[in-house]
Amino acid sequence: MSRKKIAAGNWKMHKTFQEGQGLAQEIRTMANTEVMNGATILIFPPYIHLQSLVRQMEGSDIGVGAQNIHDKEQGAYTGEVSASMLTSIGVRYTLVGHSERRQYYNETNESCAAKISIALKHGIIPVYCIGETLAERESQAHFKIVEQQLSALSGLSREQLANCIIAYEPVWAIGTGVTASAEQANEMHAHIRSVLSGMFDEASAEGISILYGGSVKPDNAKSLFSMPDIDGALIGGASLASRDFIDIAKSF
Ligand code: PGA
């Protein structure tokens, strides 16, 4: 996979089955009838939507992904969903390590590494989410924290890395209405590329898509997307309204 422009919607724990079908249909119709600038559109709804939305998006370029994946093949893990279950219904993407999962469900860089590995093994593209908290930024630890989070990718081959997407989401910008400035975000994206260049090589670092996430809205998307190292966005709140989501996707 080479670097792409990507608008990815993370629905989090929002939308009933019927509401989700309605939102997805609006997104599909708008993406089909409006001038879209070549952006790849991905949606990450809760599990209950996946099977029907994969079908609903057939014949379009819109990809459907899970918000989480289990790191084991199968077994006695009540409440969990495996990689082969996801591929059996046509899911080709998953988020891994979103900050809310790190915060509320104890996900660590180690568990993320295992999830990335099983996703890739099953042909699922992981969108690996990283980013520092406010306290970490204020204590100037943000670059180091992100480096540690990137260590979850260290066991991958270059070919496997090429099938990953990274989402840099500073925790202080998620759902707060505070966005990192385009310069702040680009500075971290460039840092991520330089760390990956050291871990793999320059071509791998240049080839990977790095999304920014954290209060992306139609009115700040253009300035973020104009930055050289920002390839798109992982969008929470604004992805729940079709007009806003599509307007962001049109901001490249
Ligand atoms: P937000 O969420 O756009 O609502 O800030 C982004 C995310 O958590 O992925």
mmCIF file of C-alpha atoms and ligand atoms in Angstrom:
data_model
loop_
_atom_site.group_PDB
_atom_site.id
_atom_site.type_symbol
_atom_site.label_atom_id
_atom_site.label_comp_id
_atom_site.label_asym_id
_atom_site.label_seq_id
_atom_site.Cartn_x
_atom_site.Cartn_y
_atom_site.Cartn_z
ATOM 1 C CA MET A 1 0.000 0.000 0.000
ATOM 2 C CA SER A 2 1.391 3.406 -0.796
ATOM 3 C CA ARG A 3 0.521 6.701 0.838
ATOM 4 C CA LYS A 4 -3.122 7.605 0.381
ATOM 5 C CA LYS A 5 -5.450 10.434 1.344
ATOM 6 C CA ILE A 6 -7.777 8.907 3.917
ATOM 7 C CA ALA A 7 -10.842 10.151 5.788
ATOM 8 C CA ALA A 8 -11.712 7.581 8.460
ATOM 9 C CA GLY A 9 -14.770 7.863 10.687
ATOM 10 C CA ASN A 10 -14.623 6.371 14.165
ATOM 11 C CA TRP A 11 -18.232 6.069 15.334
ATOM 12 C CA LYS A 12 -17.140 4.897 18.827
ATOM 13 C CA MET A 13 -20.200 3.667 20.803
ATOM 14 C CA HIS A 14 -22.764 5.646 18.832
ATOM 15 C CA LYS A 15 -25.676 4.793 16.516
ATOM 16 C CA THR A 16 -28.318 2.103 16.801
ATOM 17 C CA PHE A 17 -28.528 -0.415 13.982
ATOM 18 C CA GLN A 18 -31.146 1.646 12.120
ATOM 19 C CA GLU A 19 -29.334 4.960 12.689
ATOM 20 C CA GLY A 20 -26.111 3.419 11.426
ATOM 21 C CA GLN A 21 -27.755 2.205 8.234
ATOM 22 C CA GLY A 22 -29.131 5.685 7.638
ATOM 23 C CA LEU A 23 -25.797 7.407 8.245
ATOM 24 C CA ALA A 24 -23.916 4.954 6.027
ATOM 25 C CA GLN A 25 -26.449 5.404 3.221
ATOM 26 C CA GLU A 26 -26.085 9.195 3.389
ATOM 27 C CA ILE A 27 -22.294 8.878 3.281
ATOM 28 C CA ARG A 28 -22.460 6.542 0.297
ATOM 29 C CA THR A 29 -24.851 8.780 -1.611
ATOM 30 C CA MET A 30 -22.828 11.937 -0.987
ATOM 31 C CA ALA A 31 -19.538 10.244 -1.862
ATOM 32 C CA ASN A 32 -21.117 8.979 -5.047
ATOM 33 C CA THR A 33 -22.694 12.216 -6.228
ATOM 34 C CA GLU A 34 -20.205 14.875 -5.095
ATOM 35 C CA VAL A 35 -16.688 15.704 -6.286
ATOM 36 C CA MET A 36 -14.454 13.846 -3.834
ATOM 37 C CA ASN A 37 -10.786 14.676 -4.658
ATOM 38 C CA GLY A 38 -9.765 11.024 -4.573
ATOM 39 C CA ALA A 39 -9.908 10.490 -0.813
ATOM 40 C CA THR A 40 -10.362 6.957 0.487
ATOM 41 C CA ILE A 41 -13.291 6.842 2.907
ATOM 42 C CA LEU A 42 -13.309 4.358 5.764
ATOM 43 C CA ILE A 43 -15.916 3.909 8.491
ATOM 44 C CA PHE A 44 -15.374 2.167 11.820
ATOM 45 C CA PRO A 45 -18.793 1.430 13.355
ATOM 46 C CA PRO A 46 -19.479 -0.753 16.418
ATOM 47 C CA TYR A 47 -19.426 -4.522 15.791
ATOM 48 C CA ILE A 48 -23.186 -4.942 15.446
ATOM 49 C CA HIS A 49 -23.140 -2.841 12.268
ATOM 50 C CA LEU A 50 -20.264 -4.531 10.499
ATOM 51 C CA GLN A 51 -21.950 -7.305 8.585
ATOM 52 C CA SER A 52 -24.758 -5.173 7.212
ATOM 53 C CA LEU A 53 -22.530 -2.175 6.436
ATOM 54 C CA VAL A 54 -19.996 -4.292 4.553
ATOM 55 C CA ARG A 55 -22.935 -5.400 2.369
ATOM 56 C CA GLN A 56 -24.376 -1.906 2.161
ATOM 57 C CA MET A 57 -21.029 -0.552 0.889
ATOM 58 C CA GLU A 58 -20.492 -3.285 -1.714
ATOM 59 C CA GLY A 59 -19.865 -1.731 -5.115
ATOM 60 C CA SER A 60 -18.563 1.500 -3.549
ATOM 61 C CA ASP A 61 -15.001 2.447 -2.595
ATOM 62 C CA ILE A 62 -15.952 2.948 1.050
ATOM 63 C CA GLY A 63 -14.165 0.563 3.419
ATOM 64 C CA VAL A 64 -15.668 -0.757 6.656
ATOM 65 C CA GLY A 65 -13.521 -1.586 9.666
ATOM 66 C CA ALA A 66 -13.794 -2.786 13.256
ATOM 67 C CA GLN A 67 -12.888 -0.642 16.258
ATOM 68 C CA ASN A 68 -11.018 -3.459 17.967
ATOM 69 C CA ILE A 69 -9.772 -6.993 17.350
ATOM 70 C CA HIS A 70 -8.754 -9.779 19.718
ATOM 71 C CA ASP A 71 -5.141 -10.917 19.718
ATOM 72 C CA LYS A 72 -5.895 -14.677 19.876
ATOM 73 C CA GLU A 73 -7.184 -16.891 17.075
ATOM 74 C CA GLN A 74 -10.145 -18.225 19.090
ATOM 75 C CA GLY A 75 -11.020 -19.550 22.504
ATOM 76 C CA ALA A 76 -12.683 -18.827 25.820
ATOM 77 C CA TYR A 77 -12.646 -15.016 25.652
ATOM 78 C CA THR A 78 -16.213 -14.031 26.440
ATOM 79 C CA GLY A 79 -17.349 -10.884 24.702
ATOM 80 C CA GLU A 80 -14.505 -10.745 22.197
ATOM 81 C CA VAL A 81 -14.341 -10.953 18.403
ATOM 82 C CA SER A 82 -11.536 -12.621 16.446
ATOM 83 C CA ALA A 83 -9.726 -11.740 13.230
ATOM 84 C CA SER A 84 -11.172 -14.712 11.332
ATOM 85 C CA MET A 85 -14.699 -13.725 12.403
ATOM 86 C CA LEU A 86 -14.066 -10.265 10.956
ATOM 87 C CA THR A 87 -12.676 -11.548 7.665
ATOM 88 C CA SER A 88 -15.534 -14.060 7.403
ATOM 89 C CA ILE A 89 -17.917 -11.113 6.940
ATOM 90 C CA GLY A 90 -15.587 -9.156 4.661
ATOM 91 C CA VAL A 91 -14.020 -6.700 7.133
ATOM 92 C CA ARG A 92 -10.604 -5.526 5.898
ATOM 93 C CA TYR A 93 -9.612 -2.860 8.471
ATOM 94 C CA THR A 94 -9.429 -2.505 12.228
ATOM 95 C CA LEU A 95 -8.454 0.212 14.670
ATOM 96 C CA VAL A 96 -5.812 -0.897 17.173
ATOM 97 C CA GLY A 97 -4.849 0.847 20.396
ATOM 98 C CA HIS A 98 -7.244 3.784 20.347
ATOM 99 C CA SER A 99 -6.505 5.930 23.394
ATOM 100 C CA GLU A 100 -9.918 5.145 24.868
ATOM 101 C CA ARG A 101 -9.051 1.456 24.766
ATOM 102 C CA ARG A 102 -5.662 2.134 26.304
ATOM 103 C CA GLN A 103 -7.347 4.195 29.039
ATOM 104 C CA TYR A 104 -10.449 2.094 29.846
ATOM 105 C CA TYR A 105 -9.450 -1.423 28.759
ATOM 106 C CA ASN A 106 -5.801 -1.504 29.744
ATOM 107 C CA GLU A 107 -4.428 -1.908 26.247
ATOM 108 C CA THR A 108 -0.674 -1.626 26.169
ATOM 109 C CA ASN A 109 1.954 -1.323 23.467
ATOM 110 C CA GLU A 110 2.544 -5.078 23.924
ATOM 111 C CA SER A 111 -1.111 -6.051 23.487
ATOM 112 C CA CYS A 112 -1.329 -3.699 20.507
ATOM 113 C CA ALA A 113 1.678 -5.435 18.929
ATOM 114 C CA ALA A 114 -0.143 -8.776 19.235
ATOM 115 C CA LYS A 115 -3.328 -7.310 17.727
ATOM 116 C CA ILE A 116 -1.440 -5.752 14.810
ATOM 117 C CA SER A 117 0.283 -9.057 14.175
ATOM 118 C CA ILE A 118 -2.917 -11.134 14.086
ATOM 119 C CA ALA A 119 -4.701 -8.533 11.956
ATOM 120 C CA LEU A 120 -1.923 -8.617 9.353
ATOM 121 C CA LYS A 121 -1.828 -12.408 9.432
ATOM 122 C CA HIS A 122 -5.505 -12.395 8.427
ATOM 123 C CA GLY A 123 -5.137 -9.717 5.753
ATOM 124 C CA ILE A 124 -6.740 -6.983 7.865
ATOM 125 C CA ILE A 125 -5.150 -3.519 7.698
ATOM 126 C CA PRO A 126 -4.539 -2.197 11.212
ATOM 127 C CA VAL A 127 -4.945 1.527 11.866
ATOM 128 C CA TYR A 128 -2.566 1.823 14.798
ATOM 129 C CA CYS A 129 -3.503 4.736 17.086
ATOM 130 C CA ILE A 130 -0.845 6.518 19.098
ATOM 131 C CA GLY A 131 -0.531 9.831 20.898
ATOM 132 C CA GLU A 132 0.434 11.490 24.137
ATOM 133 C CA THR A 133 -1.676 12.801 27.011
ATOM 134 C CA LEU A 134 -1.728 16.455 28.026
ATOM 135 C CA ALA A 135 0.539 15.771 31.011
ATOM 136 C CA GLU A 136 3.020 14.009 28.743
ATOM 137 C CA ARG A 137 3.066 16.938 26.320
ATOM 138 C CA GLU A 138 3.407 19.475 29.114
ATOM 139 C CA SER A 139 6.371 17.584 30.505
ATOM 140 C CA GLN A 140 7.946 17.469 27.012
ATOM 141 C CA ALA A 141 7.684 13.654 26.969
ATOM 142 C CA HIS A 142 5.489 13.538 23.837
ATOM 143 C CA PHE A 143 8.172 12.478 21.375
ATOM 144 C CA LYS A 144 9.428 9.752 23.706
ATOM 145 C CA ILE A 145 5.922 8.412 24.397
ATOM 146 C CA VAL A 146 5.161 8.169 20.706
ATOM 147 C CA GLU A 147 8.480 6.405 20.099
ATOM 148 C CA GLN A 148 7.566 3.844 22.768
ATOM 149 C CA GLN A 149 4.146 3.338 21.184
ATOM 150 C CA LEU A 150 5.797 2.810 17.790
ATOM 151 C CA SER A 151 7.801 -0.041 19.308
ATOM 152 C CA ALA A 152 4.627 -2.131 18.833
ATOM 153 C CA LEU A 153 5.592 -2.200 15.136
ATOM 154 C CA SER A 154 9.157 -3.363 15.700
ATOM 155 C CA GLY A 155 8.512 -7.056 14.988
ATOM 156 C CA LEU A 156 7.045 -6.379 11.544
ATOM 157 C CA SER A 157 8.730 -6.872 8.202
ATOM 158 C CA ARG A 158 8.840 -3.937 5.775
ATOM 159 C CA GLU A 159 6.140 -5.635 3.725
ATOM 160 C CA GLN A 160 3.917 -5.891 6.794
ATOM 161 C CA LEU A 161 4.528 -2.259 7.754
ATOM 162 C CA ALA A 162 3.435 -1.273 4.260
ATOM 163 C CA ASN A 163 0.022 -2.758 5.104
ATOM 164 C CA CYS A 164 -0.428 -0.616 8.207
ATOM 165 C CA ILE A 165 -1.872 2.866 8.705
ATOM 166 C CA ILE A 166 -0.876 5.055 11.649
ATOM 167 C CA ALA A 167 -3.176 7.534 13.372
ATOM 168 C CA TYR A 168 -1.542 10.172 15.564
ATOM 169 C CA GLU A 169 -4.158 11.315 18.050
ATOM 170 C CA PRO A 170 -2.966 13.506 20.906
ATOM 171 C CA VAL A 171 -5.263 12.508 23.775
ATOM 172 C CA TRP A 172 -5.729 16.152 24.793
ATOM 173 C CA ALA A 173 -7.313 16.879 21.411
ATOM 174 C CA ILE A 174 -9.796 13.978 21.323
ATOM 175 C CA GLY A 175 -13.395 15.061 21.811
ATOM 176 C CA THR A 176 -12.272 18.280 23.482
ATOM 177 C CA GLY A 177 -12.729 20.730 20.621
ATOM 178 C CA VAL A 178 -9.020 21.553 20.975
ATOM 179 C CA THR A 179 -7.129 20.577 17.828
ATOM 180 C CA ALA A 180 -3.374 20.370 17.598
ATOM 181 C CA SER A 181 -2.293 23.165 15.255
ATOM 182 C CA ALA A 182 -1.423 21.987 11.760
ATOM 183 C CA GLU A 183 2.239 22.740 12.578
ATOM 184 C CA GLN A 184 2.162 20.798 15.871
ATOM 185 C CA ALA A 185 0.542 17.824 14.169
ATOM 186 C CA ASN A 186 2.937 17.890 11.228
ATOM 187 C CA GLU A 187 5.923 18.125 13.566
ATOM 188 C CA MET A 188 4.846 14.865 15.222
ATOM 189 C CA HIS A 189 4.028 13.183 11.920
ATOM 190 C CA ALA A 190 7.508 14.044 10.648
ATOM 191 C CA HIS A 191 8.950 12.682 13.892
ATOM 192 C CA ILE A 192 6.993 9.442 13.438
ATOM 193 C CA ARG A 193 8.420 9.091 9.922
ATOM 194 C CA SER A 194 11.929 9.643 11.201
ATOM 195 C CA VAL A 195 11.491 7.007 13.940
ATOM 196 C CA LEU A 196 10.090 4.548 11.385
ATOM 197 C CA SER A 197 12.963 5.345 9.048
ATOM 198 C CA GLY A 198 15.357 4.268 11.807
ATOM 199 C CA MET A 199 13.350 1.121 12.599
ATOM 200 C CA PHE A 200 12.800 0.102 8.949
ATOM 201 C CA ASP A 201 14.130 2.341 6.187
ATOM 202 C CA GLU A 202 13.377 5.671 4.596
ATOM 203 C CA ALA A 203 11.212 4.299 1.807
ATOM 204 C CA SER A 204 9.004 2.478 4.350
ATOM 205 C CA ALA A 205 8.681 5.629 6.441
ATOM 206 C CA GLU A 206 7.805 7.737 3.414
ATOM 207 C CA GLY A 207 5.324 5.177 2.109
ATOM 208 C CA ILE A 208 3.087 4.822 5.153
ATOM 209 C CA SER A 209 -0.120 6.846 5.546
ATOM 210 C CA ILE A 210 -0.229 8.798 8.811
ATOM 211 C CA LEU A 211 -3.599 10.224 9.841
ATOM 212 C CA TYR A 212 -4.192 12.962 12.393
ATOM 213 C CA GLY A 213 -7.038 12.629 14.876
ATOM 214 C CA GLY A 214 -8.451 14.904 17.563
ATOM 215 C CA SER A 215 -11.338 17.342 17.008
ATOM 216 C CA VAL A 216 -10.998 17.360 13.225
ATOM 217 C CA LYS A 217 -13.895 19.358 11.784
ATOM 218 C CA PRO A 218 -14.779 20.744 8.328
ATOM 219 C CA ASP A 219 -13.296 24.126 9.295
ATOM 220 C CA ASN A 220 -9.839 22.872 10.332
ATOM 221 C CA ALA A 221 -9.394 19.929 7.946
ATOM 222 C CA LYS A 222 -7.999 21.948 5.040
ATOM 223 C CA SER A 223 -5.113 23.432 7.013
ATOM 224 C CA LEU A 224 -4.254 20.015 8.525
ATOM 225 C CA PHE A 225 -4.370 18.299 5.120
ATOM 226 C CA SER A 226 -2.171 20.973 3.556
ATOM 227 C CA MET A 227 0.761 19.772 5.679
ATOM 228 C CA PRO A 228 3.285 17.514 3.922
ATOM 229 C CA ASP A 229 3.273 14.665 6.453
ATOM 230 C CA ILE A 230 -0.476 14.563 7.195
ATOM 231 C CA ASP A 231 -2.212 12.073 4.926
ATOM 232 C CA GLY A 232 -5.709 12.280 6.330
ATOM 233 C CA ALA A 233 -7.764 12.118 9.480
ATOM 234 C CA LEU A 234 -9.347 9.771 11.976
ATOM 235 C CA ILE A 235 -12.560 11.572 12.832
ATOM 236 C CA GLY A 236 -14.733 10.926 15.866
ATOM 237 C CA GLY A 237 -17.545 13.380 16.614
ATOM 238 C CA ALA A 238 -17.705 14.923 13.150
ATOM 239 C CA SER A 239 -18.009 11.503 11.494
ATOM 240 C CA LEU A 240 -21.457 11.054 13.074
ATOM 241 C CA ALA A 241 -22.933 13.697 10.766
ATOM 242 C CA SER A 242 -22.719 12.760 7.089
ATOM 243 C CA ARG A 243 -22.419 16.362 5.861
ATOM 244 C CA ASP A 244 -19.477 17.160 8.154
ATOM 245 C CA PHE A 245 -17.733 13.850 7.445
ATOM 246 C CA ILE A 246 -17.997 14.248 3.680
ATOM 247 C CA ASP A 247 -16.956 17.910 3.877
ATOM 248 C CA ILE A 248 -13.803 16.806 5.721
ATOM 249 C CA ALA A 249 -13.149 14.138 3.076
ATOM 250 C CA LYS A 250 -13.477 16.863 0.418
ATOM 251 C CA SER A 251 -10.894 19.074 2.137
ATOM 252 C CA PHE A 252 -7.813 17.469 0.550
HETATM 253 P P1 PGA B 1 -12.832 13.374 17.890
HETATM 254 O O1 PGA B 1 -12.316 11.875 18.077
HETATM 255 O O2 PGA B 1 -12.764 13.700 16.417
HETATM 256 O O3 PGA B 1 -14.243 13.376 18.406
HETATM 257 O O4 PGA B 1 -11.922 14.258 18.686
HETATM 258 C C1 PGA B 1 -11.232 11.368 17.335
HETATM 259 C C2 PGA B 1 -10.953 9.934 17.750
HETATM 260 O O5 PGA B 1 -11.002 9.631 18.961
HETATM 261 O O6 PGA B 1 -10.663 9.060 16.910
#
